XYZ file of C-alpha atoms in Angstrom:
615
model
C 7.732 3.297 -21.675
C 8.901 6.786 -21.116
C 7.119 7.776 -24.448
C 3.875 9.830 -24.782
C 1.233 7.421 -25.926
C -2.219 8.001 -27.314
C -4.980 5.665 -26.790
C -8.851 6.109 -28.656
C -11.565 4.247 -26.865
C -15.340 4.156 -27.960
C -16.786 1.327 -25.744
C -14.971 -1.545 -23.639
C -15.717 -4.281 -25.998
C -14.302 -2.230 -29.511
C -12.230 -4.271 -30.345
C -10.773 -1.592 -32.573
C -9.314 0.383 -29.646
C -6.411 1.756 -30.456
C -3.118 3.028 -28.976
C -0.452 4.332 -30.706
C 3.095 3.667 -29.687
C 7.041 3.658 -30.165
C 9.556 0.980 -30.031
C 12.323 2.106 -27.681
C 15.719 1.117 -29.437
C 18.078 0.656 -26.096
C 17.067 -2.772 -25.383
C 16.930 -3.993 -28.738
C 20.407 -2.679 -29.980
C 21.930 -3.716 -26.581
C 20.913 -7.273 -27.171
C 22.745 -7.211 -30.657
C 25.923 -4.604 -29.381
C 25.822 -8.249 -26.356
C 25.200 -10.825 -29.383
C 28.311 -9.171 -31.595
C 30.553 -8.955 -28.744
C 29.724 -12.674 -27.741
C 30.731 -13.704 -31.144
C 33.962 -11.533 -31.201
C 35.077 -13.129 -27.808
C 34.363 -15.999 -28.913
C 36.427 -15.751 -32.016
C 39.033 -14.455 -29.924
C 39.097 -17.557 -27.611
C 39.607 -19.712 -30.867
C 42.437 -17.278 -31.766
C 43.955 -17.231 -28.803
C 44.106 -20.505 -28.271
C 45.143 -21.445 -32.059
C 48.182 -18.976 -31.633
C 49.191 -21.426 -28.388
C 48.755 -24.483 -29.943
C 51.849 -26.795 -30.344
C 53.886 -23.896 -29.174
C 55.992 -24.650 -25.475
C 55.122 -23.961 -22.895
C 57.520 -21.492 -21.443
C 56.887 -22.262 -17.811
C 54.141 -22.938 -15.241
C 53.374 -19.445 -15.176
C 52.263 -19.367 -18.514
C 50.326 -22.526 -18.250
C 48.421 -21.403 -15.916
C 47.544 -18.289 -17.453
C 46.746 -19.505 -21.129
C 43.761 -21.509 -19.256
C 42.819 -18.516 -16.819
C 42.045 -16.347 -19.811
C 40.560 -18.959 -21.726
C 37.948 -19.743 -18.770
C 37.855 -15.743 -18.874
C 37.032 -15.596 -22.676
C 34.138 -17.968 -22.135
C 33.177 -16.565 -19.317
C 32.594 -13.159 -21.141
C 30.755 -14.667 -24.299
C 28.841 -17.245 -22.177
C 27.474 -13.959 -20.281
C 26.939 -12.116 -23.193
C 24.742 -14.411 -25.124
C 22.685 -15.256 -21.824
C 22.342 -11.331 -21.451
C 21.054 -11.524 -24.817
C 18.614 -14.206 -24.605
C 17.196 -12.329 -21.045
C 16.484 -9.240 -23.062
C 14.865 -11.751 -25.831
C 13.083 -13.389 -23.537
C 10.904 -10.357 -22.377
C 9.677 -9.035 -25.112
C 8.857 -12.897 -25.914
C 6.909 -13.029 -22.260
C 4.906 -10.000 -23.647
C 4.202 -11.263 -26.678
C 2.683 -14.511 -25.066
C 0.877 -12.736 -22.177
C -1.223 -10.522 -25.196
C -2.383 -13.867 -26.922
C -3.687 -15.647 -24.082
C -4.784 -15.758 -20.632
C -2.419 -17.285 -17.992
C -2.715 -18.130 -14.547
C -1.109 -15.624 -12.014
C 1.468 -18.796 -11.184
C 2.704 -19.156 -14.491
C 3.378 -15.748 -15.049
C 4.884 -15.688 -11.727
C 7.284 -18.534 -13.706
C 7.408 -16.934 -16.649
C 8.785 -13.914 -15.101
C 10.830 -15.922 -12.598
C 12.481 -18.883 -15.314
C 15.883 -17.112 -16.175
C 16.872 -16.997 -12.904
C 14.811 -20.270 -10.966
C 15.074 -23.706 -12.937
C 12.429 -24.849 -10.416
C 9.760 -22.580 -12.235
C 10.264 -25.279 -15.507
C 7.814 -27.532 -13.274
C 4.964 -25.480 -13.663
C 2.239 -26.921 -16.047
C 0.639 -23.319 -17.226
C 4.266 -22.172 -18.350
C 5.023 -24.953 -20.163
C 1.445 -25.471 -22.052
C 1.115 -22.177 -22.191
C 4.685 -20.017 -22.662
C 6.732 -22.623 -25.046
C 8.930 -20.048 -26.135
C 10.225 -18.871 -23.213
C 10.867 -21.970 -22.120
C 12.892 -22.955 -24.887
C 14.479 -19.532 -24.186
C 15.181 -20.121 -20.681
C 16.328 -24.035 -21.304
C 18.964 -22.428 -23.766
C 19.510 -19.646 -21.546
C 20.581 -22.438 -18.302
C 22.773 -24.707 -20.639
C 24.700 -22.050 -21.693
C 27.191 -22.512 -18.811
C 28.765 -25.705 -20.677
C 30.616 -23.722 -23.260
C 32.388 -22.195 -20.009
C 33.259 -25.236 -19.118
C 34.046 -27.306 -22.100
C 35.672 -24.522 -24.314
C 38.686 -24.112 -21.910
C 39.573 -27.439 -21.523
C 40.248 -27.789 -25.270
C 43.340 -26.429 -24.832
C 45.055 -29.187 -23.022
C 49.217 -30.151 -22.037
C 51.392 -32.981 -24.070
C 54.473 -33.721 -23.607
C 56.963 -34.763 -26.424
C 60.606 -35.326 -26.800
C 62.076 -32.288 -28.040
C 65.559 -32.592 -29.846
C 67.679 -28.893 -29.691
C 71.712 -28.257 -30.246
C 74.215 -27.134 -28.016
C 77.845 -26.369 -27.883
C 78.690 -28.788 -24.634
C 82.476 -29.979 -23.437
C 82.272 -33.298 -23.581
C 84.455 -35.708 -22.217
C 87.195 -37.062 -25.315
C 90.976 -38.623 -24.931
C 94.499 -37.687 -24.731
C 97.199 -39.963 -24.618
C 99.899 -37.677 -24.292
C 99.112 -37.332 -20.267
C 100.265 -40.520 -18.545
C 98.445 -38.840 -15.213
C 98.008 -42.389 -13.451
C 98.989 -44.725 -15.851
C 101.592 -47.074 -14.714
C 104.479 -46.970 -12.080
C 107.654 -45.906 -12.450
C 111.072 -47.157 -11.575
C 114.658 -44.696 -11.469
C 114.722 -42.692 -14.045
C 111.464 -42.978 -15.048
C 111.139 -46.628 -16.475
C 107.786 -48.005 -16.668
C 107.594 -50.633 -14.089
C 103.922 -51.775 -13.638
C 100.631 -50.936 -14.633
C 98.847 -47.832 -12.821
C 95.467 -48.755 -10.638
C 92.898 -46.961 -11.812
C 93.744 -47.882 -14.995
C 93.845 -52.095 -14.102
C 90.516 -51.157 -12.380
C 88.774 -49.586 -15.482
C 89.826 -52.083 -17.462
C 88.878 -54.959 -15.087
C 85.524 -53.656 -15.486
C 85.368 -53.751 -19.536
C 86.485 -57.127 -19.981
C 84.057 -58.819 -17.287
C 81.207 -56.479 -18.274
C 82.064 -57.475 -21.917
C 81.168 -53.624 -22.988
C 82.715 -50.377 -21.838
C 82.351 -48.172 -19.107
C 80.585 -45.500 -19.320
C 80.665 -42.133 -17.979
C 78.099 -39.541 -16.297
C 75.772 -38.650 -18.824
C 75.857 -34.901 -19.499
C 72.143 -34.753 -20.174
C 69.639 -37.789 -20.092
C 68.712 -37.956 -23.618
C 71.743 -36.625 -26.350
C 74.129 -37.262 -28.861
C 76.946 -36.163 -30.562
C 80.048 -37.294 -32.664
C 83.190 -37.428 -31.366
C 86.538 -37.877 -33.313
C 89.934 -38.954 -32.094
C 93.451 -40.664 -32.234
C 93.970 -43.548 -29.923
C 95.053 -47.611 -29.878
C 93.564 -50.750 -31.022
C 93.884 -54.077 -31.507
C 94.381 -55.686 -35.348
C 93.734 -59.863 -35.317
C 94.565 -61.931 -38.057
C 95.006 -65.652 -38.692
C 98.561 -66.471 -38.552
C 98.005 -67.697 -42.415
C 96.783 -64.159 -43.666
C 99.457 -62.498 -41.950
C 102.009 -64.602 -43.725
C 100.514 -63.827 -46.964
C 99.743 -60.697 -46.182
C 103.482 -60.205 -45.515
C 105.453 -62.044 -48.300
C 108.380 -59.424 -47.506
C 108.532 -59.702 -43.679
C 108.474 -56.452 -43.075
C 109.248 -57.317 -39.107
C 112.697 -57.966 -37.624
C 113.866 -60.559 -35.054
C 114.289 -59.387 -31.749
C 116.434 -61.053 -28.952
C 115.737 -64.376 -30.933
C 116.889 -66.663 -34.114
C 113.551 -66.854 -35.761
C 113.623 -66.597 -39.484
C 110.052 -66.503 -39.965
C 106.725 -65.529 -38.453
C 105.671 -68.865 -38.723
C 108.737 -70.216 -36.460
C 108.467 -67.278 -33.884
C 104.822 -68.233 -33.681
C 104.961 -72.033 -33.494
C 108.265 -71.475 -31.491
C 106.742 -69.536 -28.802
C 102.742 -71.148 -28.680
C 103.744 -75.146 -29.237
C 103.052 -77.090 -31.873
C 99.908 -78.460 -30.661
C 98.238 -76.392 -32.628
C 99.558 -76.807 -35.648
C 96.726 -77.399 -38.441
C 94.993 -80.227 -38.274
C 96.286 -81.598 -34.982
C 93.733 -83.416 -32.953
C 95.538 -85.594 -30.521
C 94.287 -84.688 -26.552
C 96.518 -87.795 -24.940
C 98.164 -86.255 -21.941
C 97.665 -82.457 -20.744
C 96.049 -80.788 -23.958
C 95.663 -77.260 -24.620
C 92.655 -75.172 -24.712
C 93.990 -71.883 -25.214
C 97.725 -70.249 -24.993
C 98.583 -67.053 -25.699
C 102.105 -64.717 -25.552
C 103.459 -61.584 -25.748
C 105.657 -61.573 -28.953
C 109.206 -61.542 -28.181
C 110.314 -61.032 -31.844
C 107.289 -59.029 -32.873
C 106.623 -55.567 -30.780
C 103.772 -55.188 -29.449
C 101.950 -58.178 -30.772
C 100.204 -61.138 -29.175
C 100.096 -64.917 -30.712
C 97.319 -66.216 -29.690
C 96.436 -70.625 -29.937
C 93.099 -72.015 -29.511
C 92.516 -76.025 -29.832
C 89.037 -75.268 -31.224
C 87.397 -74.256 -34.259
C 84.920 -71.376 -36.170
C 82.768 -71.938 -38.462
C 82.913 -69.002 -39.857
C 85.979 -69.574 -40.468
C 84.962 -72.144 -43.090
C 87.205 -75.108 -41.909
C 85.899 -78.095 -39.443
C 89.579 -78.513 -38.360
C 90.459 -77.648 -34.676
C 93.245 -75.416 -33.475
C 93.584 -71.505 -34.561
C 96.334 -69.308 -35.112
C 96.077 -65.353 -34.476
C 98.525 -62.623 -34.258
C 97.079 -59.584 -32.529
C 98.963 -56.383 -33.175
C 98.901 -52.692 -32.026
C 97.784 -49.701 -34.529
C 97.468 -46.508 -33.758
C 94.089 -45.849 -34.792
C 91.276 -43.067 -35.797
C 88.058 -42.964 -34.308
C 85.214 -41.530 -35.781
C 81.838 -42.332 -33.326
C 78.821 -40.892 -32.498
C 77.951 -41.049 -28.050
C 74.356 -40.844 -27.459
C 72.503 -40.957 -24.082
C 69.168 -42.837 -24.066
C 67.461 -42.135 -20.555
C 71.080 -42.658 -19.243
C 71.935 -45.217 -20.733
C 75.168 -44.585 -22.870
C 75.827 -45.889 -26.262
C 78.301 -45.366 -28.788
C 78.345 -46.280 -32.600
C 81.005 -46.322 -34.746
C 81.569 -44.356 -37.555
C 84.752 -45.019 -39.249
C 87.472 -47.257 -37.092
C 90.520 -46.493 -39.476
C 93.142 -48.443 -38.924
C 96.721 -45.999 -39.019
C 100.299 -46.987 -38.308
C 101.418 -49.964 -36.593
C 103.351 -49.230 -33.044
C 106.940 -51.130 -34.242
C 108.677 -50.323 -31.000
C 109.950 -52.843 -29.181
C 109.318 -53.193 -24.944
C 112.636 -51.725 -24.607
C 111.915 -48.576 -25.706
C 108.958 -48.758 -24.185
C 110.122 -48.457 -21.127
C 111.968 -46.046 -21.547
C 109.539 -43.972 -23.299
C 108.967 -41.626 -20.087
C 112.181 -40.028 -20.469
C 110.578 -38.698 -23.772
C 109.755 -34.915 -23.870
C 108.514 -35.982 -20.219
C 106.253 -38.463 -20.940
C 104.621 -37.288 -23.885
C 103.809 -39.305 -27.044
C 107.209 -37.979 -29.153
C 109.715 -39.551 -32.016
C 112.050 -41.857 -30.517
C 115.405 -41.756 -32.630
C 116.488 -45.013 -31.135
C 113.284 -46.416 -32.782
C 113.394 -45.116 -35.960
C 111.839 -42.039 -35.351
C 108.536 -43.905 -34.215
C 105.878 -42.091 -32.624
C 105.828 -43.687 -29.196
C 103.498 -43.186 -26.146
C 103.994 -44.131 -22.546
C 100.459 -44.432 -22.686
C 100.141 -46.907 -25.889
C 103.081 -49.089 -23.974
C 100.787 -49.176 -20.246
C 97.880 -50.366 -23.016
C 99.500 -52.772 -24.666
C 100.807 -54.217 -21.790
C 97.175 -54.351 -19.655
C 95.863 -56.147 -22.745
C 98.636 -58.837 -23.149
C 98.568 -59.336 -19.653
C 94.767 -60.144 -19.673
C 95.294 -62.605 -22.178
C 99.144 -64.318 -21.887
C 98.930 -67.697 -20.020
C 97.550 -70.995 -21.019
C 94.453 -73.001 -20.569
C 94.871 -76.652 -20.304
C 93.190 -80.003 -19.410
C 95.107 -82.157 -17.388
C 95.985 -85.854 -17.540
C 93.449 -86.378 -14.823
C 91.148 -84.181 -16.237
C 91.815 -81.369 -14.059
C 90.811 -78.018 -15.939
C 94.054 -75.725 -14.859
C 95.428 -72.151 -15.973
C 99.028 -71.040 -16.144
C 101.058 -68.021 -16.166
C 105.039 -67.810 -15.680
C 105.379 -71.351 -14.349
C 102.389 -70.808 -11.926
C 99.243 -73.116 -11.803
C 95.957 -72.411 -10.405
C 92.326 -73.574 -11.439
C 91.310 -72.445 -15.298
C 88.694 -69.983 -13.009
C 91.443 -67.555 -12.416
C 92.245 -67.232 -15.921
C 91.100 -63.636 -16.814
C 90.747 -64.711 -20.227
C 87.880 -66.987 -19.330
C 86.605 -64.263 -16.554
C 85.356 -62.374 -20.098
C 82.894 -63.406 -23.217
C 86.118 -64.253 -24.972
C 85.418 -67.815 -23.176
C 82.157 -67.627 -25.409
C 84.121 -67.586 -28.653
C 83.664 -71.332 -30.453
C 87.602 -70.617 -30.905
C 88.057 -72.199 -27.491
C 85.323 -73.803 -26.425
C 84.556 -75.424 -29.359
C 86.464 -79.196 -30.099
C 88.567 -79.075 -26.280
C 86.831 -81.931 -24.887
C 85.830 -79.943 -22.330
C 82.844 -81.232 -19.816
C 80.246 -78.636 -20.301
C 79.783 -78.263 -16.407
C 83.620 -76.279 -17.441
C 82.449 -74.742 -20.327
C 79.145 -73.298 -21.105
C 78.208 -70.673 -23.842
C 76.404 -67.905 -23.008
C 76.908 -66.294 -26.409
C 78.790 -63.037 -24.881
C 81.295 -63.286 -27.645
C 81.189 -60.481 -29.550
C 81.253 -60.376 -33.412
C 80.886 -63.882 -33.268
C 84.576 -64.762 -33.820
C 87.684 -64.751 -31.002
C 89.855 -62.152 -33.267
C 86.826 -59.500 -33.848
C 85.942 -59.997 -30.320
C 89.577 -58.917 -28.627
C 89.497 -56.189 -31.305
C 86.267 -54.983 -30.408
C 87.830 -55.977 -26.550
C 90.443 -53.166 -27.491
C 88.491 -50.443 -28.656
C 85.455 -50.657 -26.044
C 88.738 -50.123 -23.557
C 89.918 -47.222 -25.493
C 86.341 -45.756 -25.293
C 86.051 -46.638 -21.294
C 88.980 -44.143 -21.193
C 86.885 -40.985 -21.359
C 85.612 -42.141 -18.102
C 89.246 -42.622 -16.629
C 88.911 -40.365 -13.366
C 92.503 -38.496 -14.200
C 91.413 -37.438 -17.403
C 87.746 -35.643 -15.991
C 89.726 -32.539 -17.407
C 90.155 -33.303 -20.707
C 87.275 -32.214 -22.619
C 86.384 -30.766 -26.079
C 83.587 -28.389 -27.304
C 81.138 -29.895 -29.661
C 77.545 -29.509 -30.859
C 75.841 -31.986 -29.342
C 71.897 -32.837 -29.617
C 69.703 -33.007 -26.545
C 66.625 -34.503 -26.694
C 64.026 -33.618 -23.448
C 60.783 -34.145 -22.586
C 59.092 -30.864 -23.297
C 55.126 -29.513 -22.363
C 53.499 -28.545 -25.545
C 50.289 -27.146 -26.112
C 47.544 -28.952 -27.777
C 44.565 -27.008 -28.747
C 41.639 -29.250 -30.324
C 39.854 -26.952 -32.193
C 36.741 -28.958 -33.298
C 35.492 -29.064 -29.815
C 35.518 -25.245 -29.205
C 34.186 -24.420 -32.260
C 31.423 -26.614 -31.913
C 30.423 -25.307 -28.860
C 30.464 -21.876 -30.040
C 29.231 -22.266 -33.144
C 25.638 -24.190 -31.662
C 25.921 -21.268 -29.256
C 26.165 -18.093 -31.370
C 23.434 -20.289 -34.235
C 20.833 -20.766 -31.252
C 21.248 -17.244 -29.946
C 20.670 -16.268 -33.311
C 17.420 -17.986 -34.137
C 16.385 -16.852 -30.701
C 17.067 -12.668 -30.985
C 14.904 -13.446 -34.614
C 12.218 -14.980 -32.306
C 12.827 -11.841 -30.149
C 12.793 -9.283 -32.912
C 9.376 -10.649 -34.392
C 7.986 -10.415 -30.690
C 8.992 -7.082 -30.581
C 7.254 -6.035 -33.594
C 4.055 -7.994 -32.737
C 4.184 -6.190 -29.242
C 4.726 -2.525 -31.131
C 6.293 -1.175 -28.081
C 9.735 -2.368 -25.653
C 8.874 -4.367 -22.628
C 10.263 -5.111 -19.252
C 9.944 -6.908 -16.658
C 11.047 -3.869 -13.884
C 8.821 -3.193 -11.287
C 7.155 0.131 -13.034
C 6.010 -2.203 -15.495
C 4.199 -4.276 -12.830
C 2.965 -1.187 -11.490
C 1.406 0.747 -14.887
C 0.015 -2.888 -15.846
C -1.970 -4.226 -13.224
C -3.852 -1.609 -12.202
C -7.682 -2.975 -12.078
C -10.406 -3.223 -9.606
C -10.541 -6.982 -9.766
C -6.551 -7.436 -8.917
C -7.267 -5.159 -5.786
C -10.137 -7.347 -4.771
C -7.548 -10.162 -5.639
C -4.909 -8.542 -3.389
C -6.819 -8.215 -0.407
C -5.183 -9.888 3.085
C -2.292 -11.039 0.496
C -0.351 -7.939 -0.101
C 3.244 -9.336 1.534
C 3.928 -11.305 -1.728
C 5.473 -13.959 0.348
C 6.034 -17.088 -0.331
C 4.344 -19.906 -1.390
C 1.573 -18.361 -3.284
C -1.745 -18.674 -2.176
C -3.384 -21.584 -4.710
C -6.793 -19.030 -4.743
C -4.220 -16.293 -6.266
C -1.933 -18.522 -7.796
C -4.958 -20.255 -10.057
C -6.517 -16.719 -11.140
C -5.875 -16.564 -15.051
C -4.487 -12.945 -16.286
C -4.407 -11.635 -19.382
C -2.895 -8.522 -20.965
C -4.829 -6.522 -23.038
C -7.713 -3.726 -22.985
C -9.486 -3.235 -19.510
C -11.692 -1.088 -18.093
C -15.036 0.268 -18.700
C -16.832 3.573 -20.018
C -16.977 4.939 -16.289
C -13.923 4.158 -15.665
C -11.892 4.495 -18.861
C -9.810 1.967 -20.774
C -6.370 1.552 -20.503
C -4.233 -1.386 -20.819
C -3.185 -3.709 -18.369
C -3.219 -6.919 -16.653
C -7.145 -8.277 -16.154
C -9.115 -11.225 -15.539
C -9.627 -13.655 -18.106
C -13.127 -12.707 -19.988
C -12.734 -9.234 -18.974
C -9.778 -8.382 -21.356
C -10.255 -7.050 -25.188
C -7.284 -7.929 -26.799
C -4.560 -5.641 -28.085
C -5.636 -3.831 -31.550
C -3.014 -2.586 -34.046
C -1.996 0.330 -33.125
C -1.373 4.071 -35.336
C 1.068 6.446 -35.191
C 1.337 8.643 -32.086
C -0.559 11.799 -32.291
C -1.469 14.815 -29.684
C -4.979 15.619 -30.239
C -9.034 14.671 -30.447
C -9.874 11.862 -33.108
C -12.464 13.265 -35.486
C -15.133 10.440 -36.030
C -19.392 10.256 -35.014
C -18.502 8.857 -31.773
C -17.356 10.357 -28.267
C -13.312 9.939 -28.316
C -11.479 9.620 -24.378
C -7.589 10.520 -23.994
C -6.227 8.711 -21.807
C -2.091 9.130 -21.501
C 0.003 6.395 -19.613
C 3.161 5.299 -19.322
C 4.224 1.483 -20.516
């Protein structure tokens, strides 16, 4: 095609006809140049998409775009291969139109398949042209890697955990903002709202309160300095202290043991069992020879305390205290765990200094010299006194088995007790061995730590941590790294799917361009399926007869045209001359092997014809 060829006829039925030729080298090496650069793109999809996956993704930009050039990629090598296997397939339709005699329909399909999957329903191409329909199958699935290649790389999310430096909310109880009320001259008179609020809401929720979550999901540790509560049974206290190291106060106590008994009763003394008459369920008081300390009676019993006896004995004492604890933020939810809970010095001021403990460096925590030198706080007095508020007064059954609470001489129903308005009520320290109806007294197992003096210490510190929620202290914060955890998009690529799909691809193609490439050598020349080639090839006497009164081309095909077998090879006839082309079947010699070009007469005993075309 394009090339000078030379063709030596002797008679229309020599089979030994020859014509030399050339194999024009454009289509072939285009068909590989397609083949290479479908198999580069497609090993740049795979890169591509490996360099993406389980990386973030940065935005919905980028999202977007990572799968827009992936559909691209396989866009490109989908199109390349199928550009392949059309060049394969002609010089495959050649091959097959030189062996054997087809009719003028199938050829019409067999020119017609890469483009029409309709043409797959025509007998004569499929008996007849195997190959190229194989070709042209492959050729029409293609399309799938375009569509399953891209969506291999696909969007998870996972919790992602990253540090920050983040103010966080913390204590500091050397700002009395709010705390209590004041008389003249600054005395501490009463206990400020906000703060009876917040705690009102720890001791009924039997947890703390917690704040605005900086961030849905994150943690961090957190240390500080603030109060707590230290229980003990009045018998470990006294042997803990075998040297009182306390001092009476306004009283003529001589002993722990008579302050205590002195100021609770001695109804619960050890052992003591009688309920005739009113009987007590629970007392407690705020030390008057002890600062800041609570003695605290119950008329049941724990056994975890290891004893079967009713009635217990606990002092309850005020430390200054170090926190070590870790806040975390699950979905909102707050938590805190403790770390280390060291217990420091223990606040031996007495209520009178208290008091007066506003006039100190204006409020601040700061030695008092009247106390020894004692570090005192407003702020640690307002606590103490919320806390021995919430549990001072006594719990009683009466003689007629009326279930009462009282508090400086005043009696109401046991429901107004705050004490039982908590999970302290929970504790087998007071509902355990009263004689109680349990319509009165029901567990619900809210007591914490699972005994009445680890549950008002744990009482004490869950109301030191509800502090960093206290509204007049929103400005005190400190920096720390804290760790936020956050649902983040990640991509996923799955290569096994891609490379599948490419790999069957780039095999099949392969295989095919080798079924292309030995076409192309049986042929000995490069064909095509352009309109010249129609032209040069089917120029015979018996197609024009063919032609006649159908020379639109329309559609459908006449059957009388449509059933007419063709075959390529040798036609013509000594008058005419041979040449090849298109002919009907049992008028075509079929193609010989055919010599190297050459310009000139053949020397041999018969008359030699030159005939030059164009293929």
């Amino acid at each position: 095609m394009g090339d000078d060829t030379n063709i030596h006829n002797t008679s229309r039925g020599d089979v030994g006809l020859t014509r030399a030729t050339t194999i024009a080298l454009r289509d072939p090496l285009l068909a590989v140049a397609l083949f290479i650069g479908s198999t580069l793109t497609a090993v740049g999809h795979h890169l591509y998409y490996e360099s993406l996956d389980r990386a973030p993704v940065g935005s919905e930009g980028q999202q977007v775009w990572a799968i827009r050039i992936g559909t691209g990629l396989a866009f490109l090598t989908r199109s390349g291969l199928a550009a392949t296997l059309g060049i394969i397939a002609v010089q495959q339709s050649w091959a097959t139109l030189r062996k054997r005699a087809m009719t003028i329909g199938g050829i019409d399909s067999m020119f017609g398949i890469m483009s029409n999957p309709w043409l797959f329903l025509n007998k004569d191409l499929l008996v007849h042209a195997k190959r190229i329909c194989v070709l042209a199958a492959i050729s029409w699935l293609l399309p799938l890697i375009a569509i399953t290649t891209p969506a291999t790389l696909s969007v998870y999310s996972h919790a992602t955990q990253i540090e920050i430096m983040f103010n966080v909310p913390t204590l500091n109880f050397s700002d009395v903002s709010g705390w209590a009320t004041y008389e003249a001259w600054g005395i501490v008179s009463g206990i400020g709202l906000e703060i009876s609020r917040l705690f009102t809401s720890v001791y009924t929720s039997n947890t703390f309160a917690p704040f605005t979550p900086p961030f849905a999901n994150a943690s961090y540790d957190l240390g500080f300095w603030g109060p707590s509560y230290k229980c003990s049974s009045l018998e470990a206290f006294i042997e803990r202290n075998n040297t009182p190291t306390w001092s009476p106060n306004d009283s003529n106590y001589t002993s722990v043991e008579e302050a205590f008994y002195g100021e609770i009763g001695t109804w619960v003394s050890p052992g003591n069992a009688s309920l005739s008459g009113r009987a007590n369920v629970f007392k407690a008081v705020s030390s008057t020879p002890m600062s800041n300390t609570v003695f605290i009676g119950t008329s049941g019993f724990n056994m975890l305390g290891n004893t079967t006896l009713p009635n217990v004995r606990l002092l309850c004492q005020l430390y200054n205290t170090s926190y070590s604890v870790t806040v975390g933020f699950d979905n909102g939810i707050q938590t805190i765990r403790e770390n280390a809970v060291e217990i420091l010095e223990l606040q031996e001021w007495n209520d009178i200094r208290g008091k007066y403990s506003m006039a100190l460096a204006n409020g601040t925590c700061a030695p008092d010299p009247e106390a020894n030198n004692a570090i005192i706080c407003p702020t640690y007095y307002t606590f103490h006194s919320v806390l021995s508020n919430f549990l001072s007064g006594t719990i009683f059954v009466s003689g007629d088995g009326d279930f009462r609470y009282e508090n400086n001489g005043f009696q109401t129903g046991a429901g107004s007790a705050p004490v039982l308005q908590s999970g302290l009520t929970d504790c087998p320290e007071i509902w355990n061995y009263t004689g109680i109806p349990e319509a009165y007294m029901k567990t619900f197992h809210r007591c914490r730590n699972q005994t009445l003096a680890s549950a008002i210490e744990d009482l004490s510190r869950n109301f030191t941590y509800s502090l960093m929620a206290y509204r007049n202290w929103e400005d005190v914060k400190t920096l720390v790294p804290m760790a936020v955890t956050s649902p983040m998009n990640f991509f996923y690529y799955n290569k096994g799917y891609l490379l599948a799909a490419y790999i069957t691809a780039i095999l099949v193609t392969l295989i095919c361009m080798a079924i292309g490439f030995v076409a192309l050598r049986n042929n000995g020349f490069t064909g095509s399926m352009a309109f010249s080639a129609v032209l040069l090839t089917t120029r015979n006497t018996d197609l024009d007869k063919l032609a006649e009164n159908h020379y639109l081309g329309e559609k459908p095909l006449p059957d009388v045209v449509c059933n007419t077998k063709l075959q390529f090879g040798i036609i013509g006839t000594e008058e005419t001359g041979n040449h090849a082309g298109f002919g009907l079947e049992g008028t075509v010699t079929p193609l010989g092997s055919m010599p190297p070009c050459h310009n000139g007469e053949s020397k041999g005993a018969e008359t030699t014809t030159l005939l030059r075309e164009e293929l």
